[in-house]
PDB file of C-alpha atoms in Angstrom:
ATOM      1  CA  MET A   1       0.013   0.047  -0.324  1.00 51.00           C
ATOM      2  CA  LYS A   2       2.531   2.332   0.944  1.00 50.00           C
ATOM      3  CA  THR A   3       4.409   1.594  -1.867  1.00 50.00           C
ATOM      4  CA  GLN A   4       1.429   2.334  -4.171  1.00 50.00           C
ATOM      5  CA  ASN A   5       0.879   5.644  -2.615  1.00 51.00           C
ATOM      6  CA  TRP A   6       4.680   6.703  -2.949  1.00 48.00           C
ATOM      7  CA  ALA A   7       3.617   5.907  -7.282  1.00 49.00           C
ATOM      8  CA  ILE A   8       0.837   8.415  -7.081  1.00 53.00           C
ATOM      9  CA  SER A   9       2.819  10.431  -5.424  1.00 62.00           C
ATOM     10  CA  PHE A  10       5.570  10.462  -7.576  1.00 61.00           C
ATOM     11  CA  ARG A  11       3.103  10.448 -10.726  1.00 63.00           C
ATOM     12  CA  GLU A  12       1.768  14.024  -9.198  1.00 64.00           C
ATOM     13  CA  ARG A  13       5.086  15.762  -9.159  1.00 65.00           C
ATOM     14  CA  PHE A  14       6.473  14.249 -12.212  1.00 60.00           C
ATOM     15  CA  ALA A  15       3.340  16.051 -14.078  1.00 58.00           C
ATOM     16  CA  LEU A  16       3.363  19.407 -12.243  1.00 56.00           C
ATOM     17  CA  ALA A  17       7.370  19.620 -13.118  1.00 59.00           C
ATOM     18  CA  LEU A  18       6.308  18.314 -16.333  1.00 55.00           C
ATOM     19  CA  LEU A  19       3.810  21.163 -16.828  1.00 53.00           C
ATOM     20  CA  SER A  20       5.985  23.868 -15.210  1.00 51.00           C
ATOM     21  CA  THR A  21       8.588  23.102 -17.754  1.00 50.00           C
ATOM     22  CA  THR A  22       6.117  23.324 -20.868  1.00 46.00           C
ATOM     23  CA  ALA A  23       4.623  26.733 -18.858  1.00 44.00           C
ATOM     24  CA  ALA A  24       7.944  28.291 -19.184  1.00 44.00           C
ATOM     25  CA  ILE A  25       8.785  27.246 -22.729  1.00 42.00           C
ATOM     26  CA  VAL A  26       5.902  28.604 -23.708  1.00 40.00           C
ATOM     27  CA  MET A  27       6.663  31.780 -22.058  1.00 41.00           C
ATOM     28  CA  SER A  28      10.154  31.758 -23.207  1.00 42.00           C
ATOM     29  CA  VAL A  29       8.452  31.812 -27.124  1.00 41.00           C
ATOM     30  CA  SER A  30       6.201  33.872 -26.553  1.00 39.00           C
ATOM     31  CA  SER A  31       8.771  36.708 -25.875  1.00 40.00           C
ATOM     32  CA  ALA A  32      10.658  36.057 -28.838  1.00 38.00           C
ATOM     33  CA  ILE A  33       7.025  35.914 -31.082  1.00 42.00           C
ATOM     34  CA  ALA A  34       6.114  39.390 -32.403  1.00 50.00           C
ATOM     35  CA  GLN A  35       9.082  41.367 -31.612  1.00 73.00           C
ATOM     36  CA  THR A  36       9.548  43.842 -34.250  1.00 79.00           C
ATOM     37  CA  ALA A  37      12.986  44.821 -35.169  1.00 83.00           C
ATOM     38  CA  GLU A  38      15.129  47.403 -37.621  1.00 84.00           C
ATOM     39  CA  VAL A  39      17.936  46.174 -39.913  1.00 87.00           C
ATOM     40  CA  ASN A  40      21.000  48.669 -38.814  1.00 84.00           C
ATOM     41  CA  THR A  41      24.093  46.754 -41.484  1.00 83.00           C
ATOM     42  CA  GLN A  42      22.729  45.387 -44.441  1.00 86.00           C
ATOM     43  CA  VAL A  43      22.481  41.296 -43.836  1.00 89.00           C
ATOM     44  CA  ASN A  44      22.313  38.465 -45.589  1.00 92.00           C
ATOM     45  CA  VAL A  45      18.851  36.124 -44.612  1.00 92.00           C
ATOM     46  CA  ARG A  46      20.264  32.056 -44.482  1.00 92.00           C
ATOM     47  CA  ALA A  47      18.649  29.138 -44.504  1.00 92.00           C
ATOM     48  CA  ASN A  48      19.337  28.248 -41.319  1.00 92.00           C
ATOM     49  CA  PRO A  49      21.518  30.144 -38.099  1.00 92.00           C
ATOM     50  CA  SER A  50      24.720  29.264 -39.862  1.00 90.00           C
ATOM     51  CA  PRO A  51      27.245  32.048 -41.347  1.00 89.00           C
ATOM     52  CA  THR A  52      27.384  29.274 -44.073  1.00 91.00           C
ATOM     53  CA  ALA A  53      23.785  28.409 -44.740  1.00 91.00           C
ATOM     54  CA  ALA A  54      21.936  29.152 -48.406  1.00 93.00           C
ATOM     55  CA  ILE A  55      21.297  32.679 -49.099  1.00 92.00           C
ATOM     56  CA  ARG A  56      17.943  33.603 -49.612  1.00 89.00           C
ATOM     57  CA  ALA A  57      17.772  37.326 -49.672  1.00 88.00           C
ATOM     58  CA  THR A  58      19.332  40.206 -48.354  1.00 88.00           C
ATOM     59  CA  LEU A  59      18.233  43.211 -46.222  1.00 87.00           C
ATOM     60  CA  PRO A  60      19.049  46.994 -46.884  1.00 86.00           C
ATOM     61  CA  VAL A  61      19.657  49.615 -43.578  1.00 81.00           C
ATOM     62  CA  GLY A  62      16.430  50.194 -42.203  1.00 80.00           C
ATOM     63  CA  THR A  63      14.135  47.277 -43.505  1.00 83.00           C
ATOM     64  CA  ARG A  64      11.705  46.485 -41.271  1.00 80.00           C
ATOM     65  CA  GLY A  65      10.551  42.884 -40.036  1.00 81.00           C
ATOM     66  CA  THR A  66       9.426  40.511 -37.324  1.00 80.00           C
ATOM     67  CA  ILE A  67      11.517  38.327 -34.908  1.00 83.00           C
ATOM     68  CA  ILE A  68       9.266  34.641 -34.920  1.00 79.00           C
ATOM     69  CA  ASP A  69      12.285  32.704 -33.169  1.00 82.00           C
ATOM     70  CA  ARG A  70      15.980  32.447 -31.908  1.00 87.00           C
ATOM     71  CA  ARG A  71      19.006  30.738 -31.853  1.00 89.00           C
ATOM     72  CA  GLY A  72      21.993  31.423 -30.541  1.00 88.00           C
ATOM     73  CA  ASN A  73      23.224  34.874 -31.592  1.00 88.00           C
ATOM     74  CA  TRP A  74      20.771  34.146 -34.696  1.00 91.00           C
ATOM     75  CA  VAL A  75      17.328  35.177 -35.352  1.00 89.00           C
ATOM     76  CA  TYR A  76      14.209  34.412 -37.483  1.00 88.00           C
ATOM     77  CA  LEU A  77      13.386  37.106 -39.180  1.00 86.00           C
ATOM     78  CA  VAL A  78       9.784  37.585 -41.217  1.00 81.00           C
ATOM     79  CA  VAL A  79       9.548  40.749 -43.569  1.00 80.00           C
ATOM     80  CA  GLY A  80       6.949  40.353 -45.659  1.00 70.00           C
ATOM     81  CA  ARG A  81       7.833  37.006 -47.981  1.00 73.00           C
ATOM     82  CA  VAL A  82      10.673  36.968 -47.118  1.00 80.00           C
ATOM     83  CA  GLU A  83      12.085  35.240 -43.767  1.00 84.00           C
ATOM     84  CA  GLY A  84      14.755  33.028 -42.411  1.00 88.00           C
ATOM     85  CA  TRP A  85      17.595  33.937 -39.890  1.00 91.00           C
ATOM     86  CA  VAL A  86      19.548  36.529 -39.599  1.00 92.00           C
ATOM     87  CA  TYR A  87      22.389  37.366 -37.617  1.00 92.00           C
ATOM     88  CA  ALA A  88      21.224  39.149 -34.467  1.00 89.00           C
ATOM     89  CA  PRO A  89      23.956  42.338 -34.251  1.00 88.00           C
ATOM     90  CA  TYR A  90      22.878  43.397 -37.594  1.00 89.00           C
ATOM     91  CA  ILE A  91      19.490  44.167 -36.267  1.00 89.00           C
ATOM     92  CA  THR A  92      17.959  46.732 -33.372  1.00 85.00           C
ATOM     93  CA  GLU A  93      15.157  45.379 -31.797  1.00 80.00           C
ATOM     94  CA  ALA A  94      12.060  47.583 -31.178  1.00 69.00           C
ATOM     95  CA  SER A  95      11.434  48.458 -27.174  1.00 54.00           C
ATOM     96  CA  SER A  96       8.155  46.575 -26.423  1.00 43.00           C
ATOM     97  CA  GLY A  97       5.186  49.062 -25.856  1.00 40.00           C
ATOM     98  CA  GLY A  98       6.918  51.558 -28.311  1.00 39.00           C
ATOM     99  CA  SER A  99       4.803  53.923 -30.976  1.00 41.00           C
ATOM    100  CA  SER A 100       5.309  50.941 -33.504  1.00 40.00           C
ATOM    101  CA  GLY A 101       2.861  48.931 -32.520  1.00 44.00           C
ATOM    102  CA  ASP A 102      -0.083  51.694 -32.875  1.00 56.00           C
ATOM    103  CA  ARG A 103      -0.558  51.185 -36.807  1.00 68.00           C
ATOM    104  CA  GLN A 104      -2.715  53.309 -38.626  1.00 76.00           C
ATOM    105  CA  SER A 105      -3.906  53.326 -42.420  1.00 76.00           C
ATOM    106  CA  ALA A 106      -3.571  55.799 -44.484  1.00 81.00           C
ATOM    107  CA  THR A 107      -3.732  56.785 -47.998  1.00 83.00           C
ATOM    108  CA  ILE A 108      -0.651  59.076 -50.741  1.00 87.00           C
ATOM    109  CA  ASN A 109      -2.352  62.100 -51.172  1.00 87.00           C
ATOM    110  CA  ALA A 110       0.189  63.317 -54.174  1.00 89.00           C
ATOM    111  CA  SER A 111       1.224  61.833 -56.935  1.00 90.00           C
ATOM    112  CA  ASP A 112       4.597  60.279 -57.826  1.00 91.00           C
ATOM    113  CA  VAL A 113       5.270  59.927 -53.711  1.00 93.00           C
ATOM    114  CA  ASN A 114       8.970  58.320 -52.993  1.00 94.00           C
ATOM    115  CA  VAL A 115       9.946  55.610 -50.467  1.00 91.00           C
ATOM    116  CA  ARG A 116      12.358  56.290 -48.778  1.00 90.00           C
ATOM    117  CA  SER A 117      14.997  54.061 -46.855  1.00 86.00           C
ATOM    118  CA  ASN A 118      15.882  56.599 -43.843  1.00 85.00           C
ATOM    119  CA  PRO A 119      13.445  59.317 -42.667  1.00 87.00           C
ATOM    120  CA  ASN A 120      15.605  61.774 -44.890  1.00 88.00           C
ATOM    121  CA  SER A 121      14.921  63.606 -47.992  1.00 90.00           C
ATOM    122  CA  ASN A 122      18.789  62.364 -49.737  1.00 91.00           C
ATOM    123  CA  ALA A 123      17.857  58.917 -48.372  1.00 89.00           C
ATOM    124  CA  ALA A 124      17.434  56.125 -50.906  1.00 90.00           C
ATOM    125  CA  ILE A 125      14.708  55.711 -52.956  1.00 92.00           C
ATOM    126  CA  ARG A 126      13.102  52.036 -52.739  1.00 88.00           C
ATOM    127  CA  ALA A 127       9.927  52.729 -54.606  1.00 87.00           C
ATOM    128  CA  THR A 128       7.076  55.734 -55.857  1.00 90.00           C
ATOM    129  CA  LEU A 129       3.552  55.241 -54.821  1.00 87.00           C
ATOM    130  CA  PRO A 130       1.194  57.068 -56.845  1.00 86.00           C
ATOM    131  CA  GLN A 131      -1.476  58.874 -55.409  1.00 83.00           C
ATOM    132  CA  GLY A 132      -4.323  56.332 -54.028  1.00 78.00           C
ATOM    133  CA  THR A 133      -1.868  53.982 -52.974  1.00 80.00           C
ATOM    134  CA  GLY A 134      -3.322  52.360 -49.305  1.00 77.00           C
ATOM    135  CA  VAL A 135      -0.636  51.986 -46.685  1.00 79.00           C
ATOM    136  CA  THR A 136      -0.193  51.292 -43.267  1.00 78.00           C
ATOM    137  CA  ILE A 137       2.240  53.518 -41.071  1.00 83.00           C
ATOM    138  CA  ILE A 138       4.107  51.640 -38.387  1.00 78.00           C
ATOM    139  CA  ASP A 139       6.142  54.503 -37.320  1.00 80.00           C
ATOM    140  CA  ARG A 140       7.125  58.009 -37.065  1.00 84.00           C
ATOM    141  CA  SER A 141      10.141  60.119 -36.817  1.00 84.00           C
ATOM    142  CA  GLY A 142       9.838  63.789 -36.975  1.00 86.00           C
ATOM    143  CA  ASN A 143       7.905  64.482 -39.878  1.00 89.00           C
ATOM    144  CA  TRP A 144       8.681  61.279 -41.451  1.00 90.00           C
ATOM    145  CA  SER A 145       6.278  57.940 -41.291  1.00 89.00           C
ATOM    146  CA  TYR A 146       7.253  54.461 -41.784  1.00 85.00           C
ATOM    147  CA  VAL A 147       4.674  52.581 -44.015  1.00 83.00           C
ATOM    148  CA  VAL A 148       4.089  49.181 -45.721  1.00 77.00           C
ATOM    149  CA  ALA A 149       2.497  48.923 -48.944  1.00 74.00           C
ATOM    150  CA  GLY A 150       2.402  45.310 -49.937  1.00 64.00           C
ATOM    151  CA  ARG A 151       6.505  44.123 -50.316  1.00 66.00           C
ATOM    152  CA  VAL A 152       6.977  48.176 -50.690  1.00 76.00           C
ATOM    153  CA  GLU A 153       8.392  49.907 -46.875  1.00 80.00           C
ATOM    154  CA  GLY A 154      10.460  52.628 -46.150  1.00 83.00           C
ATOM    155  CA  TRP A 155       9.766  56.182 -45.014  1.00 88.00           C
ATOM    156  CA  VAL A 156       7.434  58.754 -46.417  1.00 93.00           C
ATOM    157  CA  PHE A 157       7.554  62.479 -46.203  1.00 93.00           C
ATOM    158  CA  SER A 158       3.928  62.439 -43.709  1.00 92.00           C
ATOM    159  CA  GLN A 159       2.891  65.371 -45.368  1.00 93.00           C
ATOM    160  CA  TYR A 160       2.159  63.156 -48.004  1.00 93.00           C
ATOM    161  CA  LEU A 161      -0.289  61.032 -45.791  1.00 91.00           C
ATOM    162  CA  THR A 162      -3.748  61.216 -45.556  1.00 87.00           C
ATOM    163  CA  VAL A 163      -4.397  59.085 -42.289  1.00 83.00           C
ATOM    164  CA  ASN A 164      -7.921  57.024 -42.762  1.00 71.00           C
ATOM    165  CA  SER A 165     -10.447  56.892 -40.114  1.00 62.00           C
ATOM    166  CA  GLY A 166     -12.049  53.431 -39.014  1.00 50.00           C
ATOM    167  CA  GLY A 167     -10.085  53.209 -35.609  1.00 42.00           C
ATOM    168  CA  SER A 168      -8.328  50.001 -34.341  1.00 39.00           C
ATOM    169  CA  SER A 169      -9.988  48.199 -37.604  1.00 38.00           C
ATOM    170  CA  GLY A 170      -7.967  49.311 -39.950  1.00 42.00           C
ATOM    171  CA  GLY A 171      -4.670  49.392 -41.260  1.00 58.00           C
ATOM    172  CA  GLN A 172      -4.513  45.353 -41.469  1.00 73.00           C
ATOM    173  CA  ILE A 173      -2.083  44.296 -44.593  1.00 77.00           C
ATOM    174  CA  ALA A 174      -3.321  41.173 -45.689  1.00 80.00           C
ATOM    175  CA  ILE A 175      -3.423  39.264 -49.306  1.00 84.00           C
ATOM    176  CA  THR A 176      -5.770  37.160 -51.510  1.00 86.00           C
ATOM    177  CA  ASN A 177      -5.877  33.090 -50.930  1.00 87.00           C
ATOM    178  CA  VAL A 178      -8.599  32.492 -53.458  1.00 89.00           C
ATOM    179  CA  ALA A 179      -8.246  33.634 -56.970  1.00 89.00           C
ATOM    180  CA  ASP A 180     -10.989  35.804 -59.100  1.00 90.00           C
ATOM    181  CA  VAL A 181     -11.766  37.959 -55.750  1.00 91.00           C
ATOM    182  CA  ASN A 182     -14.490  40.351 -56.507  1.00 92.00           C
ATOM    183  CA  VAL A 183     -14.465  43.919 -54.760  1.00 90.00           C
ATOM    184  CA  ARG A 184     -17.652  44.958 -54.296  1.00 89.00           C
ATOM    185  CA  SER A 185     -19.621  48.609 -54.039  1.00 84.00           C
ATOM    186  CA  GLN A 186     -20.941  47.456 -50.633  1.00 84.00           C
ATOM    187  CA  PRO A 187     -20.811  44.852 -48.381  1.00 84.00           C
ATOM    188  CA  ASP A 188     -23.277  42.391 -50.042  1.00 85.00           C
ATOM    189  CA  PRO A 189     -22.604  39.625 -52.671  1.00 88.00           C
ATOM    190  CA  TYR A 190     -25.382  41.272 -55.326  1.00 88.00           C
ATOM    191  CA  ALA A 191     -23.540  45.071 -54.708  1.00 85.00           C
ATOM    192  CA  ALA A 192     -21.913  45.540 -57.753  1.00 88.00           C
ATOM    193  CA  ILE A 193     -18.757  44.302 -58.758  1.00 90.00           C
ATOM    194  CA  ARG A 194     -15.276  47.156 -58.835  1.00 86.00           C
ATOM    195  CA  ALA A 195     -12.925  44.987 -59.563  1.00 87.00           C
ATOM    196  CA  THR A 196     -11.858  41.775 -59.323  1.00 89.00           C
ATOM    197  CA  LEU A 197      -8.217  40.518 -58.129  1.00 89.00           C
ATOM    198  CA  PRO A 198      -6.037  37.664 -58.471  1.00 89.00           C
ATOM    199  CA  GLN A 199      -4.544  35.439 -55.438  1.00 85.00           C
ATOM    200  CA  GLY A 200      -2.041  37.162 -53.936  1.00 82.00           C
ATOM    201  CA  THR A 201      -2.594  40.189 -54.206  1.00 82.00           C
ATOM    202  CA  GLY A 202      -1.549  42.889 -51.670  1.00 81.00           C
ATOM    203  CA  VAL A 203      -3.988  44.684 -49.901  1.00 81.00           C
ATOM    204  CA  THR A 204      -5.031  46.618 -46.432  1.00 81.00           C
ATOM    205  CA  ILE A 205      -8.042  46.428 -44.691  1.00 82.00           C
ATOM    206  CA  THR A 206      -9.335  49.587 -43.472  1.00 77.00           C
ATOM    207  CA  ASP A 207     -12.548  48.818 -42.120  1.00 77.00           C
ATOM    208  CA  ARG A 208     -15.054  45.640 -41.257  1.00 80.00           C
ATOM    209  CA  SER A 209     -19.164  45.028 -41.685  1.00 80.00           C
ATOM    210  CA  GLY A 210     -19.890  41.643 -40.753  1.00 81.00           C
ATOM    211  CA  ASN A 211     -18.177  38.496 -42.640  1.00 85.00           C
ATOM    212  CA  TRP A 212     -16.956  41.636 -45.167  1.00 88.00           C
ATOM    213  CA  SER A 213     -13.825  43.968 -45.401  1.00 87.00           C
ATOM    214  CA  TYR A 214     -13.099  47.213 -47.035  1.00 84.00           C
ATOM    215  CA  VAL A 215      -9.867  47.176 -48.526  1.00 84.00           C
ATOM    216  CA  VAL A 216      -7.254  49.230 -50.306  1.00 80.00           C
ATOM    217  CA  VAL A 217      -4.815  47.463 -53.621  1.00 78.00           C
ATOM    218  CA  ALA A 218      -1.658  48.154 -52.888  1.00 64.00           C
ATOM    219  CA  GLY A 219      -0.552  50.304 -55.770  1.00 56.00           C
ATOM    220  CA  GLY A 220      -3.827  52.881 -55.402  1.00 56.00           C
ATOM    221  CA  ARG A 221      -5.520  50.574 -58.045  1.00 63.00           C
ATOM    222  CA  GLY A 222      -8.797  50.117 -56.600  1.00 72.00           C
ATOM    223  CA  GLU A 223     -11.025  49.953 -53.359  1.00 81.00           C
ATOM    224  CA  GLY A 224     -14.475  48.510 -52.244  1.00 83.00           C
ATOM    225  CA  TRP A 225     -15.612  45.475 -50.070  1.00 87.00           C
ATOM    226  CA  VAL A 226     -14.406  41.761 -50.307  1.00 92.00           C
ATOM    227  CA  PHE A 227     -15.796  38.729 -48.032  1.00 91.00           C
ATOM    228  CA  SER A 228     -13.246  38.318 -45.434  1.00 90.00           C
ATOM    229  CA  ARG A 229     -12.971  34.582 -45.950  1.00 90.00           C
ATOM    230  CA  TYR A 230     -10.792  35.590 -49.097  1.00 91.00           C
ATOM    231  CA  LEU A 231      -8.147  37.300 -47.307  1.00 89.00           C
ATOM    232  CA  THR A 232      -5.112  35.528 -45.272  1.00 85.00           C
ATOM    233  CA  VAL A 233      -3.798  38.426 -42.883  1.00 78.00           C
ATOM    234  CA  GLY A 234      -0.927  39.769 -41.586  1.00 65.00           C
ATOM    235  CA  VAL A 235       1.028  38.722 -45.000  1.00 53.00           C
ATOM    236  CA  GLY A 236       1.503  41.051 -47.574  1.00 49.00           C
ATOM    237  CA  GLY A 237       1.055  40.919 -51.062  1.00 46.00           C
ATOM    238  CA  ASP A 238       4.378  42.019 -54.121  1.00 41.00           C
ATOM    239  CA  GLY A 239       2.584  45.259 -54.126  1.00 39.00           C
ATOM    240  CA  THR A 240       1.486  43.843 -57.501  1.00 37.00           C
ATOM    241  CA  GLY A 241      -1.077  41.111 -57.411  1.00 38.00           C
ATOM    242  CA  GLY A 242      -1.330  40.457 -61.590  1.00 37.00           C
ATOM    243  CA  GLY A 243      -3.093  43.811 -62.105  1.00 36.00           C
ATOM    244  CA  LEU A 244      -7.072  43.067 -61.852  1.00 36.00           C
ATOM    245  CA  ILE A 245      -8.849  41.502 -64.223  1.00 32.00           C
ATOM    246  CA  THR A 246     -12.859  40.990 -65.334  1.00 31.00           C
ATOM    247  CA  PRO A 247     -14.966  40.162 -62.937  1.00 35.00           C
ATOM    248  CA  GLY A 248     -15.212  35.930 -62.029  1.00 38.00           C
ATOM    249  CA  SER A 249     -17.345  34.138 -59.636  1.00 39.00           C
ATOM    250  CA  VAL A 250     -16.404  34.674 -55.964  1.00 41.00           C
ATOM    251  CA  PRO A 251     -18.877  36.913 -54.112  1.00 51.00           C
TER     252      PRO A 251
END
């Protein structure tokens, strides 16, 4: 009888120890997730946490991404569709609770607005956005705003941005996850179709109504209501999406 009691007690203690260890691991992993960072030295993105691993991409100074894992002196960084291992000393992590978490959706209000690598009018130009392009503001520095529009991101002079109303529901980057997604004038499957988006088109969600999302297509090529099921939130498109096509059969 004593042996049986001891066995039960041992199992209980083992279960508690296992539970405690699991909780510690979860807390450790959670602290690494959703940590934003900025490249401070041009850096290679590699397939594995090793200086000899295959290079997937090279990120310029000022590029921002999200850290989702760590391994020694390496971090796993996600930047749009580019992801992989980056040497940690080449990035600067954002402090928790900073303004970078207060995202706002906005629209380019002037023609041919330059997106730059740094908040400086002499910094390298990464891209030029046409008037009407929907973007998400993720940081500010003086008169400059750091914006994301599909796979394009960088610093824009804030004067050329009009912040959209719509509260916390706006400003989410998403991508169409099926082919021939109709963009409609109202959140209704019978509303007029403004355009149809191919799979992989990057958009910015600026409002919601029931099962529908109001989106601004990357590149300023259209906006309207899309059935939310056909969007994958948190993934940026390539900023082109292959262009608009004729109306399809998707609501």
